PDB file of C-alpha atoms and ligand atoms in Angstrom:
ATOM      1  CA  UNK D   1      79.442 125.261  -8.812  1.00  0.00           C
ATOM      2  CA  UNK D   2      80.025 123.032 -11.498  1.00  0.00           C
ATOM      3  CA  UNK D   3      77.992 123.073 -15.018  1.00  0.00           C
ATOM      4  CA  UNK D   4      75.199 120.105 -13.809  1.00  0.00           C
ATOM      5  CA  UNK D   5      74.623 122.066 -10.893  1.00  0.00           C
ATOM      6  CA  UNK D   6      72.683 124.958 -12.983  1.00  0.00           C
ATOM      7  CA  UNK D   7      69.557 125.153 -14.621  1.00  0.00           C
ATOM      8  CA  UNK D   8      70.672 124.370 -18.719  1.00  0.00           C
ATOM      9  CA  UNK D   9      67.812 126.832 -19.455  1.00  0.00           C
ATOM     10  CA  UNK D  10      68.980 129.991 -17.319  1.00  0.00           C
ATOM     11  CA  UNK D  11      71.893 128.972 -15.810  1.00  0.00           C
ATOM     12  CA  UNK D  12      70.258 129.341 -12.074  1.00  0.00           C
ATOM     13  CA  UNK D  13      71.482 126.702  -9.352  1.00  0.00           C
ATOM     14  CA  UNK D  14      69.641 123.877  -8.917  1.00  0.00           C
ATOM     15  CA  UNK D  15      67.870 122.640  -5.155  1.00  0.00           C
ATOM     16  CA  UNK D  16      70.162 119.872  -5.051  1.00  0.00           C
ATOM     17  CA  UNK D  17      66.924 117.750  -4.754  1.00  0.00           C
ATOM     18  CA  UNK D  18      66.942 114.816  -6.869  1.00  0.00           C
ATOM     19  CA  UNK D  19      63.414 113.713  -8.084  1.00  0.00           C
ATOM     20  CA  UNK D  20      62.639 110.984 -10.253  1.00  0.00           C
ATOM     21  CA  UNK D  21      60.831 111.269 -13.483  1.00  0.00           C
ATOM     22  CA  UNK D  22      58.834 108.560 -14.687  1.00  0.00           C
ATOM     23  CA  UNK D  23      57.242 107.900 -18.565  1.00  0.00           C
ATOM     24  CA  UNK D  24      53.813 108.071 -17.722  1.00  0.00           C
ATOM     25  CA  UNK D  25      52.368 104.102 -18.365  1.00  0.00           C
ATOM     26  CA  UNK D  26      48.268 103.883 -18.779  1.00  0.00           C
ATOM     27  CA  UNK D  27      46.568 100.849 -17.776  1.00  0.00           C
ATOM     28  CA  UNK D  28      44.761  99.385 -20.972  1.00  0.00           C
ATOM     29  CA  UNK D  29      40.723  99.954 -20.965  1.00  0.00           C
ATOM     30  CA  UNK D  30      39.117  96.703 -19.784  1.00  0.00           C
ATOM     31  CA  UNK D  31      35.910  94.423 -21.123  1.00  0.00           C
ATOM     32  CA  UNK D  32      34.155  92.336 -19.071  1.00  0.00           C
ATOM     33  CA  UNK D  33      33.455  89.259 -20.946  1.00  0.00           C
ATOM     34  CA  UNK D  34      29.150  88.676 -20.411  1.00  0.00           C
ATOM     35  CA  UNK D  35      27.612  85.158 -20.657  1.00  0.00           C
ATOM     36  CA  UNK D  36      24.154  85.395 -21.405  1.00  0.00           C
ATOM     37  CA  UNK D  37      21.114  82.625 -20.371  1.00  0.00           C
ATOM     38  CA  UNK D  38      18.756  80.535 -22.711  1.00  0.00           C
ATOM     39  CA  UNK D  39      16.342  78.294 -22.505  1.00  0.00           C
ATOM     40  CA  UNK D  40      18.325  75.393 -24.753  1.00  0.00           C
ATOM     41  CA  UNK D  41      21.989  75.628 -24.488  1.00  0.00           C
ATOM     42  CA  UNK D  42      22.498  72.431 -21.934  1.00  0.00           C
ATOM     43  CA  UNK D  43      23.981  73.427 -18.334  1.00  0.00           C
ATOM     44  CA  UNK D  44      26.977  71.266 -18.913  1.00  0.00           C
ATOM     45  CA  UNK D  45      28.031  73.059 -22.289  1.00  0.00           C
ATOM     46  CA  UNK D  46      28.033  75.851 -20.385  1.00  0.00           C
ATOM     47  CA  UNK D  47      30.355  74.526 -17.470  1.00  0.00           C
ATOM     48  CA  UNK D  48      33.064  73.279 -20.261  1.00  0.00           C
ATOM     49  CA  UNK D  49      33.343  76.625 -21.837  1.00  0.00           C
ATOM     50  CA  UNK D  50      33.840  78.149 -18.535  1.00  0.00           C
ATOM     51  CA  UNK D  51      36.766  75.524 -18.278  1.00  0.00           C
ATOM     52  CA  UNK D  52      38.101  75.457 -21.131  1.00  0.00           C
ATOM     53  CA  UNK D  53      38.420  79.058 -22.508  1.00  0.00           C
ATOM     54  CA  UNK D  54      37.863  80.858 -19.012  1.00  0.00           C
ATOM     55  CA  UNK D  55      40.411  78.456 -17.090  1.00  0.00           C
ATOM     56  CA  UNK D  56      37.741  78.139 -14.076  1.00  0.00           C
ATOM     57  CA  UNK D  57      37.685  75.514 -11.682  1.00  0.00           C
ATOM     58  CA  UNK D  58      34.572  73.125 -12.245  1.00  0.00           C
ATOM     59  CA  UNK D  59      33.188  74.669  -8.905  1.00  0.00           C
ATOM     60  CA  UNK D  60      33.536  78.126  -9.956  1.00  0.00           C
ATOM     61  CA  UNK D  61      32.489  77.107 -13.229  1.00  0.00           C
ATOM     62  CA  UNK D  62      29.243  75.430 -11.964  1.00  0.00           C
ATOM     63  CA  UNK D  63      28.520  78.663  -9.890  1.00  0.00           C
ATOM     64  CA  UNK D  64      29.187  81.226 -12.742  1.00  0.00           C
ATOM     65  CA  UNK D  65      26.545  78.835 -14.972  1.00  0.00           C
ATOM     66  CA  UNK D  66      24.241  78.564 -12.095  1.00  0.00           C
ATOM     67  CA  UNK D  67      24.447  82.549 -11.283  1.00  0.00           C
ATOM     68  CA  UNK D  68      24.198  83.215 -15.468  1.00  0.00           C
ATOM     69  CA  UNK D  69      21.117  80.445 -15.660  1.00  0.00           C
ATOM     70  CA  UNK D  70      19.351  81.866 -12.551  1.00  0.00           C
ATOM     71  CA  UNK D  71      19.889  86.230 -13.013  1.00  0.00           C
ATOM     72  CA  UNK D  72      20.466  86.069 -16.852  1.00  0.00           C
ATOM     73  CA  UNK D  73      23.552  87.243 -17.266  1.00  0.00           C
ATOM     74  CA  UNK D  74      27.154  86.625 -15.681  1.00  0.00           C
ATOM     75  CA  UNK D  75      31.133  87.700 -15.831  1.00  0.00           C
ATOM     76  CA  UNK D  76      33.011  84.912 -17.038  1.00  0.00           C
ATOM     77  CA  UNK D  77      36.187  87.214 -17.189  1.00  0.00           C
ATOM     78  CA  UNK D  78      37.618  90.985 -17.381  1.00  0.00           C
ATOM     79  CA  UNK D  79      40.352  91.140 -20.192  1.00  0.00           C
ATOM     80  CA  UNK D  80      41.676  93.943 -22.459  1.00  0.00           C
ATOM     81  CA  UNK D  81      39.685  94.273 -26.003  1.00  0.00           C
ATOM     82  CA  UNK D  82      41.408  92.147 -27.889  1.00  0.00           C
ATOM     83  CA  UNK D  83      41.666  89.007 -25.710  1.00  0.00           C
ATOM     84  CA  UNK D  84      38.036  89.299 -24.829  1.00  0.00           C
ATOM     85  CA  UNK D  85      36.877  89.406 -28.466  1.00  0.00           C
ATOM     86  CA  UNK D  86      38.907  86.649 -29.415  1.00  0.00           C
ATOM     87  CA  UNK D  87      37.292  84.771 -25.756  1.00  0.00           C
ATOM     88  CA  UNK D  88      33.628  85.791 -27.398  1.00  0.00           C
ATOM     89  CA  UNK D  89      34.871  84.281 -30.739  1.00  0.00           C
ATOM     90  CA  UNK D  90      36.312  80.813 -29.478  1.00  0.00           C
ATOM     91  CA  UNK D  91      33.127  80.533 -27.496  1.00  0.00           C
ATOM     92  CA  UNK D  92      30.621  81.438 -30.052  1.00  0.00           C
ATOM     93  CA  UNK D  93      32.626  79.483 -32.263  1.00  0.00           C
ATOM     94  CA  UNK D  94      32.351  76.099 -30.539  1.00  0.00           C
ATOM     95  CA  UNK D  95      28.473  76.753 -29.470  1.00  0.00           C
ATOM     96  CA  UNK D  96      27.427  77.116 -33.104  1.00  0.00           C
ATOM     97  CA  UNK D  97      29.562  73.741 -34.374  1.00  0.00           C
ATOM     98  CA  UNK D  98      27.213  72.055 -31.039  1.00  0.00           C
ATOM     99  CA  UNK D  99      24.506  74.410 -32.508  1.00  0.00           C
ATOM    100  CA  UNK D 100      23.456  76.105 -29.284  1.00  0.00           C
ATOM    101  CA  UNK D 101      22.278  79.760 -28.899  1.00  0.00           C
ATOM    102  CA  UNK D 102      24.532  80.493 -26.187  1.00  0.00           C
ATOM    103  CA  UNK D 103      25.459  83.785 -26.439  1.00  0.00           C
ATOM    104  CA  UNK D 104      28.305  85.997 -25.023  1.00  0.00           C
ATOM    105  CA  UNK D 105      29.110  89.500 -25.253  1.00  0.00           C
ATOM    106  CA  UNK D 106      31.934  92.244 -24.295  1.00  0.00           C
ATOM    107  CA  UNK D 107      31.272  95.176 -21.998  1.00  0.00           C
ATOM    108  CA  UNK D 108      33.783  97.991 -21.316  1.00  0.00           C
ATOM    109  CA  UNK D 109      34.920  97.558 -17.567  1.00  0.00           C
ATOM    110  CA  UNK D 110      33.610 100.855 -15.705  1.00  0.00           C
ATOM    111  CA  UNK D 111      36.136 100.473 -12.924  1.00  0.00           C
ATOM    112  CA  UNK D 112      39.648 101.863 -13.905  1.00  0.00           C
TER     113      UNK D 112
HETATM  114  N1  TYC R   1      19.271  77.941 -18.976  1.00  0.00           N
HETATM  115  C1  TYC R   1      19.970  76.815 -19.519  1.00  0.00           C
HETATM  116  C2  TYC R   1      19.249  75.524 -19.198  1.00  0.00           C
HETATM  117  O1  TYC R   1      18.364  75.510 -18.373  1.00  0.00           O
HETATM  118  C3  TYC R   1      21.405  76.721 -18.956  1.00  0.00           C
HETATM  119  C4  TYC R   1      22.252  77.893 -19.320  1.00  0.00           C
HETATM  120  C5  TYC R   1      23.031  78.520 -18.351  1.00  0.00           C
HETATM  121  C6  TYC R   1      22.282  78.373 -20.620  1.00  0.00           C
HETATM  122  C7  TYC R   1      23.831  79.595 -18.650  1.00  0.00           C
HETATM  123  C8  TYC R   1      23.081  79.466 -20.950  1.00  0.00           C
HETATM  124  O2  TYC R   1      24.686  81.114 -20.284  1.00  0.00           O
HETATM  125  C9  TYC R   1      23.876  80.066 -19.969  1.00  0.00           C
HETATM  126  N2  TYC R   1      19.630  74.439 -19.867  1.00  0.00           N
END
């Protein structure tokens, strides 16, 4: 029995099983990226953002603004912290230079 075959702490032979160990990775926490209605911010605004900083199709973004206009609120993405706050940002950003109310918040993704 040669010295790799034992234990280094005891010196007691080893099962001759090899098993693998892995560094344990964590999935990062998720936010859900919220759209929120209003009574002013035009329906088309809305559709462009969707585009533009959510990269949805124009159907998907027509149905996101249509779900968002009709139940008040809507997921326009899930993304870790930091790429949904800066998501919020850009879109807050460009609403207030149009000067619409539209609003848009982050919510921490239950599922994970
Ligand atoms: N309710 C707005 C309107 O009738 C449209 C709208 C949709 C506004 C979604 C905000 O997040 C929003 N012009």
């Amino acid at each position: 029995m040669s010295r790799q075959d034992k234990n280094p702490a005891d010196g007691t032979p080893n099962s001759g099983v090899v098993t693998k160990s892995r560094a344990k990775t964590k999935k990062p926490a998720m936010y859900k990226v919220l759209m929120l209605n209003d009574d002013y911010t035009p329906m088309e605004f809305v559709v462009h953002v969707l585009e533009r900083f959510f990269a949805k199709s124009h159907e998907d973004a027509v149905r996101i603004m249509l779900h968002v206009h009709h139940r008040g609120v809507g997921v326009c993405g899930v993304f870790t912290y930091e790429i949904a706050e800066t998501k919020v940002n850009q879109v807050m950003d460009l609403a207030r230079q149009h000067q619409h109310p539209l609003q848009c918040t982050i919510e921490k993704d239950g599922t994970e």
